[in-house]
Amino acid sequence: MAEFSPLAVDCTLPPFAADHHLDGRPVLPAVEAMELLAGCAAGRFPGLDAACLTDLRFEKFLFLDPPPPALQMGLEWLARDAVSATLQTRSRGRRSAMTRVKIHAAMTIGSVPPEASIRAPVLFFPPQAEIETVGAERIYPELVTFGPHYRNIVGDLMLAPQGALARVGSPQEDGRRFILGSPYVLDAAFHAACVWGQRFAATVAFPVGLAARSIFVPTKLTETYWARVVPQSRREKALVFDIFIFDGGGRRLHEAAWGVRMQDVTGGRRRPPAWIVKGVPTAANSDLDRFDELPDE
């Protein structure tokens, strides 16, 4: 193994980044942290397969107000042509000259997740599933309290004990290029998992880590996709999901995330509204009814 001196990270965010907030404070989305680390590592090691990520952890929120100290990426070269990368901030205490390092996100880049050859993605609910639907106009801002540009579940979100299914997209073309694809698509899939947790576990959960993520075909800012959320287990305080992103026709798998850990990070300050915990009526003519009418990409 070999360690490298920390590299400066250029954190260029869209002008509407403040729409992604926790208790009114803008916070760096987990999907942006993944993109920053993957992009910087691929630039440092051109042969690195940045589309394969494992052991992802989001350890401390990076609040964007006031502007954080300069971002750095810590790098360690591992076996198997993989790199361990951490997103860090460094600051000095008011009464000490010692430098304090905070790790906000960490992941291994370049290793192939074993789940890719074991688990097959599932898009449809089983025939016996009791499906409920929640419209995007109720999800935002009642259940997921982000601003307009991070309200990227499109139409009805379908919920059942077996998981969630939603159309997801991007707010607009924001002028950036992404090595992992549109960050807004997976972010919206996290929203779907968050709503599932409110409905079936009575908790408001946010992503704190992933076992693995694989990008097969990078998603685009200008397209709409299907996100299938499959609950796997409940471990201590965390809900664990697998997430699959399909094209607009539901036929081509674009990416997968396994072992997505989500949990309450507010210390119980946020509680789901009573109406979602009790359940919602199944709506007629939902997006699922029109699924076969969606065109192929």
Short mmCIF file of C-alpha atoms in Angstrom, two decimals:
data_model
loop_
_atom_site.label_atom_id
_atom_site.label_comp_id
_atom_site.label_asym_id
_atom_site.label_seq_id
_atom_site.Cartn_x
_atom_site.Cartn_y
_atom_site.Cartn_z
CA MET A 1 0.00 0.00 0.00
CA ALA A 2 1.12 3.55 -0.69
CA GLU A 3 -0.21 6.81 0.70
CA PHE A 4 -0.12 10.10 -1.19
CA SER A 5 -0.15 13.66 0.03
CA PRO A 6 -3.68 15.08 0.19
CA LEU A 7 -4.88 16.66 -3.06
CA ALA A 8 -6.93 19.83 -3.32
CA VAL A 9 -10.53 19.21 -4.40
CA ASP A 10 -12.39 21.69 -6.59
CA CYS A 11 -15.94 21.64 -5.20
CA THR A 12 -17.92 23.39 -7.92
CA LEU A 13 -21.61 23.12 -7.09
CA PRO A 14 -24.65 24.42 -8.97
CA PRO A 15 -26.08 27.80 -7.93
CA PHE A 16 -29.10 26.05 -6.41
CA ALA A 17 -27.00 23.89 -4.05
CA ALA A 18 -28.67 25.54 -1.05
CA ASP A 19 -31.88 23.67 -1.96
CA HIS A 20 -30.25 20.57 -0.45
CA HIS A 21 -30.41 21.35 3.26
CA LEU A 22 -30.79 19.88 6.71
CA ASP A 23 -32.71 21.98 9.23
CA GLY A 24 -32.29 24.96 6.91
CA ARG A 25 -28.51 24.61 6.52
CA PRO A 26 -27.16 23.71 3.06
CA VAL A 27 -25.27 20.42 3.15
CA LEU A 28 -23.19 18.62 0.52
CA PRO A 29 -25.23 15.71 -0.90
CA ALA A 30 -23.75 12.24 -0.56
CA VAL A 31 -24.00 11.85 -4.34
CA GLU A 32 -21.84 14.96 -4.83
CA ALA A 33 -19.23 13.60 -2.43
CA MET A 34 -19.10 10.38 -4.47
CA GLU A 35 -18.68 12.34 -7.69
CA LEU A 36 -15.94 14.55 -6.24
CA LEU A 37 -13.88 11.62 -5.00
CA ALA A 38 -14.36 9.48 -8.11
CA GLY A 39 -13.55 12.36 -10.45
CA CYS A 40 -10.42 13.42 -8.59
CA ALA A 41 -9.14 9.85 -8.22
CA ALA A 42 -9.69 9.11 -11.92
CA GLY A 43 -7.77 12.26 -12.78
CA ARG A 44 -4.89 11.19 -10.57
CA PHE A 45 -4.87 7.57 -11.80
CA PRO A 46 -6.11 7.49 -15.43
CA GLY A 47 -6.41 3.69 -15.56
CA LEU A 48 -8.61 3.48 -12.47
CA ASP A 49 -12.12 2.07 -12.96
CA ALA A 50 -14.11 4.80 -11.23
CA ALA A 51 -17.41 3.10 -12.10
CA CYS A 52 -16.86 0.50 -9.35
CA LEU A 53 -17.14 1.77 -5.78
CA THR A 54 -17.15 -0.14 -2.50
CA ASP A 55 -17.24 0.55 1.25
CA LEU A 56 -18.76 4.03 0.93
CA ARG A 57 -19.22 5.97 4.17
CA PHE A 58 -20.64 9.43 4.81
CA GLU A 59 -19.27 10.15 8.26
CA LYS A 60 -19.84 13.84 8.92
CA PHE A 61 -22.06 16.37 7.21
CA LEU A 62 -20.24 19.00 5.19
CA PHE A 63 -22.30 22.12 5.75
CA LEU A 64 -21.92 24.77 3.07
CA ASP A 65 -22.71 27.78 5.25
CA PRO A 66 -20.48 29.35 6.21
CA PRO A 67 -18.20 28.14 3.38
CA PRO A 68 -16.19 25.16 4.67
CA PRO A 69 -12.40 25.10 4.81
CA ALA A 70 -10.63 24.01 1.63
CA LEU A 71 -11.54 20.48 0.64
CA GLN A 72 -8.86 17.82 0.24
CA MET A 73 -8.81 14.22 -0.88
CA GLY A 74 -6.72 11.69 1.00
CA LEU A 75 -5.47 8.82 -1.19
CA GLU A 76 -4.08 5.39 -0.45
CA TRP A 77 -3.20 2.94 -3.21
CA LEU A 78 -4.46 -0.56 -2.39
CA ALA A 79 -4.02 -3.97 -3.93
CA ARG A 80 -6.24 -5.04 -6.86
CA ASP A 81 -5.81 -1.73 -8.71
CA ALA A 82 -8.00 0.11 -6.22
CA VAL A 83 -7.68 3.37 -4.30
CA SER A 84 -9.03 4.31 -0.89
CA ALA A 85 -10.19 7.94 -1.01
CA THR A 86 -11.44 10.28 1.71
CA LEU A 87 -13.01 13.73 1.45
CA GLN A 88 -11.48 15.88 4.17
CA THR A 89 -11.45 19.34 5.63
CA ARG A 90 -8.58 20.66 7.72
CA SER A 91 -8.84 23.49 10.23
CA ARG A 92 -6.94 24.89 13.20
CA GLY A 93 -8.43 25.34 16.61
CA ARG A 94 -8.86 28.81 18.06
CA ARG A 95 -6.57 28.12 20.99
CA SER A 96 -4.15 25.67 19.42
CA ALA A 97 -1.85 25.50 16.43
CA MET A 98 -2.73 21.87 15.89
CA THR A 99 -4.49 20.98 12.65
CA ARG A 100 -7.79 19.17 12.94
CA VAL A 101 -8.80 16.80 10.15
CA LYS A 102 -12.43 15.88 9.56
CA ILE A 103 -13.34 13.06 7.20
CA HIS A 104 -16.73 13.71 5.61
CA ALA A 105 -16.87 10.84 3.12
CA ALA A 106 -14.77 7.80 2.29
CA MET A 107 -14.86 5.02 -0.30
CA THR A 108 -12.77 2.52 -2.21
CA ILE A 109 -12.59 3.17 -5.96
CA GLY A 110 -11.79 0.55 -8.56
CA SER A 111 -12.66 -2.71 -6.83
CA VAL A 112 -15.38 -4.91 -8.31
CA PRO A 113 -18.29 -5.51 -5.91
CA PRO A 114 -19.05 -9.23 -5.57
CA GLU A 115 -22.81 -8.50 -5.49
CA ALA A 116 -22.67 -7.64 -9.19
CA SER A 117 -22.44 -11.34 -10.04
CA ILE A 118 -24.79 -12.61 -7.33
CA ARG A 119 -27.92 -10.46 -7.15
CA ALA A 120 -30.20 -9.89 -10.10
CA PRO A 121 -32.14 -6.61 -10.11
CA VAL A 122 -35.90 -6.65 -9.58
CA LEU A 123 -38.08 -3.97 -11.13
CA PHE A 124 -41.70 -5.03 -10.73
CA PHE A 125 -43.53 -5.69 -7.49
CA PRO A 126 -44.75 -9.25 -6.99
CA PRO A 127 -48.37 -9.80 -8.06
CA GLN A 128 -49.63 -10.04 -4.47
CA ALA A 129 -48.11 -6.70 -3.41
CA GLU A 130 -50.46 -4.13 -1.90
CA ILE A 131 -49.27 -0.97 -3.62
CA GLU A 132 -49.89 2.53 -2.26
CA THR A 133 -49.07 5.71 -4.17
CA VAL A 134 -47.87 9.11 -2.99
CA GLY A 135 -47.72 12.02 -5.41
CA ALA A 136 -44.59 14.12 -5.73
CA GLU A 137 -46.59 17.16 -4.63
CA ARG A 138 -46.99 15.52 -1.18
CA ILE A 139 -43.49 14.06 -0.99
CA TYR A 140 -42.07 17.56 -1.40
CA PRO A 141 -41.94 19.29 1.00
CA GLU A 142 -43.98 17.23 3.51
CA LEU A 143 -41.75 14.12 3.59
CA VAL A 144 -38.50 15.21 1.93
CA THR A 145 -38.01 18.87 2.80
CA PHE A 146 -35.57 19.96 0.11
CA GLY A 147 -35.93 22.98 -2.16
CA PRO A 148 -37.27 22.92 -5.74
CA HIS A 149 -34.14 21.74 -7.55
CA TYR A 150 -33.82 18.63 -5.40
CA ARG A 151 -37.42 17.50 -5.86
CA ASN A 152 -36.64 14.93 -8.53
CA ILE A 153 -39.16 12.16 -7.99
CA VAL A 154 -41.43 12.58 -11.01
CA GLY A 155 -45.13 11.73 -10.64
CA ASP A 156 -46.34 9.03 -8.26
CA LEU A 157 -44.09 7.10 -5.92
CA MET A 158 -45.30 3.51 -5.51
CA LEU A 159 -44.87 1.93 -2.09
CA ALA A 160 -45.35 -1.63 -0.84
CA PRO A 161 -43.79 -3.69 1.94
CA GLN A 162 -41.56 -5.12 -0.80
CA GLY A 163 -40.09 -1.68 -1.59
CA ALA A 164 -40.60 1.42 -3.71
CA LEU A 165 -40.74 2.28 -7.39
CA ALA A 166 -40.48 5.79 -8.81
CA ARG A 167 -39.65 7.75 -11.90
CA VAL A 168 -36.66 9.96 -11.16
CA GLY A 169 -34.81 12.64 -13.07
CA SER A 170 -32.73 15.81 -12.87
CA PRO A 171 -33.73 19.43 -12.31
CA GLN A 172 -32.10 20.78 -15.45
CA GLU A 173 -28.83 20.83 -17.38
CA ASP A 174 -26.48 22.46 -14.87
CA GLY A 175 -23.40 22.80 -17.08
CA ARG A 176 -21.28 20.17 -15.35
CA ARG A 177 -19.83 16.89 -16.61
CA PHE A 178 -20.04 13.83 -14.38
CA ILE A 179 -17.90 10.72 -14.30
CA LEU A 180 -20.60 8.76 -12.43
CA GLY A 181 -23.60 10.16 -14.29
CA SER A 182 -26.25 12.58 -13.05
CA PRO A 183 -26.03 12.83 -9.25
CA TYR A 184 -29.67 13.86 -9.03
CA VAL A 185 -30.99 10.48 -10.19
CA LEU A 186 -29.54 8.41 -7.33
CA ASP A 187 -30.29 11.26 -4.93
CA ALA A 188 -33.97 11.01 -5.88
CA ALA A 189 -33.81 7.23 -5.37
CA PHE A 190 -32.58 7.96 -1.83
CA HIS A 191 -35.71 10.11 -1.41
CA ALA A 192 -37.85 7.12 -2.39
CA ALA A 193 -36.07 4.99 0.23
CA CYS A 194 -36.58 7.77 2.78
CA VAL A 195 -40.33 7.80 2.13
CA TRP A 196 -40.45 3.99 2.38
CA GLY A 197 -38.76 4.24 5.78
CA GLN A 198 -41.33 6.77 6.95
CA ARG A 199 -44.21 4.59 5.78
CA PHE A 200 -43.04 1.17 6.98
CA ALA A 201 -40.48 1.90 9.72
CA ALA A 202 -41.83 5.20 11.11
CA THR A 203 -38.41 6.82 10.80
CA VAL A 204 -36.91 9.63 8.72
CA ALA A 205 -33.71 8.06 7.42
CA PHE A 206 -30.84 9.55 5.42
CA PRO A 207 -28.03 7.70 3.60
CA VAL A 208 -24.96 7.09 5.76
CA GLY A 209 -23.17 4.48 3.63
CA LEU A 210 -23.24 1.96 0.80
CA ALA A 211 -21.62 -1.45 0.56
CA ALA A 212 -21.11 -1.02 -3.18
CA ARG A 213 -22.15 0.97 -6.23
CA SER A 214 -21.61 0.07 -9.88
CA ILE A 215 -22.19 2.35 -12.86
CA PHE A 216 -23.03 0.37 -16.00
CA VAL A 217 -24.29 3.23 -18.20
CA PRO A 218 -23.97 6.75 -16.74
CA THR A 219 -27.29 8.51 -16.36
CA LYS A 220 -27.89 11.84 -18.10
CA LEU A 221 -29.20 15.12 -16.79
CA THR A 222 -31.78 15.32 -19.56
CA GLU A 223 -33.39 11.86 -19.13
CA THR A 224 -35.94 10.30 -16.80
CA TYR A 225 -35.33 6.89 -15.23
CA TRP A 226 -36.96 4.26 -13.04
CA ALA A 227 -35.63 3.71 -9.52
CA ARG A 228 -36.44 0.43 -7.77
CA VAL A 229 -35.77 0.36 -4.03
CA VAL A 230 -35.62 -3.08 -2.40
CA PRO A 231 -35.48 -3.26 1.42
CA GLN A 232 -33.03 -5.90 2.65
CA SER A 233 -32.82 -5.71 6.43
CA ARG A 234 -32.95 -3.59 9.52
CA ARG A 235 -29.63 -3.53 11.39
CA GLU A 236 -29.48 -1.76 14.73
CA LYS A 237 -30.62 1.78 13.88
CA ALA A 238 -30.17 1.50 10.11
CA LEU A 239 -32.48 0.44 7.29
CA VAL A 240 -30.63 -1.38 4.51
CA PHE A 241 -31.74 -1.24 0.86
CA ASP A 242 -30.59 -2.24 -2.60
CA ILE A 243 -31.31 0.34 -5.32
CA PHE A 244 -31.45 -0.21 -9.08
CA ILE A 245 -31.72 2.52 -11.72
CA PHE A 246 -33.30 1.50 -15.05
CA ASP A 247 -33.83 3.46 -18.25
CA GLY A 248 -37.14 5.15 -19.04
CA GLY A 249 -38.50 1.96 -20.55
CA GLY A 250 -37.56 -0.13 -17.53
CA ARG A 251 -35.43 -2.49 -19.62
CA ARG A 252 -31.79 -1.42 -19.33
CA LEU A 253 -29.98 -1.29 -16.00
CA HIS A 254 -27.90 1.88 -15.66
CA GLU A 255 -26.56 1.50 -12.15
CA ALA A 256 -26.96 -0.42 -8.92
CA ALA A 257 -26.25 0.34 -5.28
CA TRP A 258 -26.12 -2.51 -2.76
CA GLY A 259 -26.28 -2.35 1.00
CA VAL A 260 -27.50 1.26 1.15
CA ARG A 261 -27.60 2.10 4.87
CA MET A 262 -30.04 4.78 5.92
CA GLN A 263 -30.78 6.00 9.42
CA ASP A 264 -32.05 8.91 11.47
CA VAL A 265 -29.24 11.45 11.77
CA THR A 266 -31.25 14.10 13.62
CA GLY A 267 -31.41 12.46 17.03
CA GLY A 268 -35.15 12.05 16.72
CA ARG A 269 -35.86 15.69 15.92
CA ARG A 270 -37.57 14.69 12.70
CA ARG A 271 -40.56 12.41 12.82
CA PRO A 272 -42.71 11.31 9.88
CA PRO A 273 -46.20 12.81 9.69
CA ALA A 274 -48.99 10.58 10.96
CA TRP A 275 -50.69 10.31 7.58
CA ILE A 276 -47.76 8.51 5.92
CA VAL A 277 -47.21 6.13 8.86
CA LYS A 278 -50.88 5.11 8.71
CA GLY A 279 -50.70 4.55 4.96
CA VAL A 280 -52.25 6.18 1.93
CA PRO A 281 -54.96 4.99 -0.47
CA THR A 282 -53.96 3.27 -3.67
CA ALA A 283 -54.49 5.73 -6.51
CA ALA A 284 -56.06 4.72 -9.79
CA ASN A 285 -54.18 5.29 -13.04
CA SER A 286 -50.79 5.54 -11.36
CA ASP A 287 -47.50 5.65 -13.24
CA LEU A 288 -47.30 1.88 -12.88
CA ASP A 289 -50.51 1.52 -14.93
CA ARG A 290 -48.86 3.47 -17.76
CA PHE A 291 -45.53 1.63 -17.55
CA ASP A 292 -45.91 -0.24 -20.86
CA GLU A 293 -46.55 3.04 -22.67
CA LEU A 294 -43.13 4.46 -21.80
CA PRO A 295 -40.80 4.65 -24.80
CA ASP A 296 -37.42 2.98 -24.96
CA GLU A 297 -34.40 5.25 -24.73
#
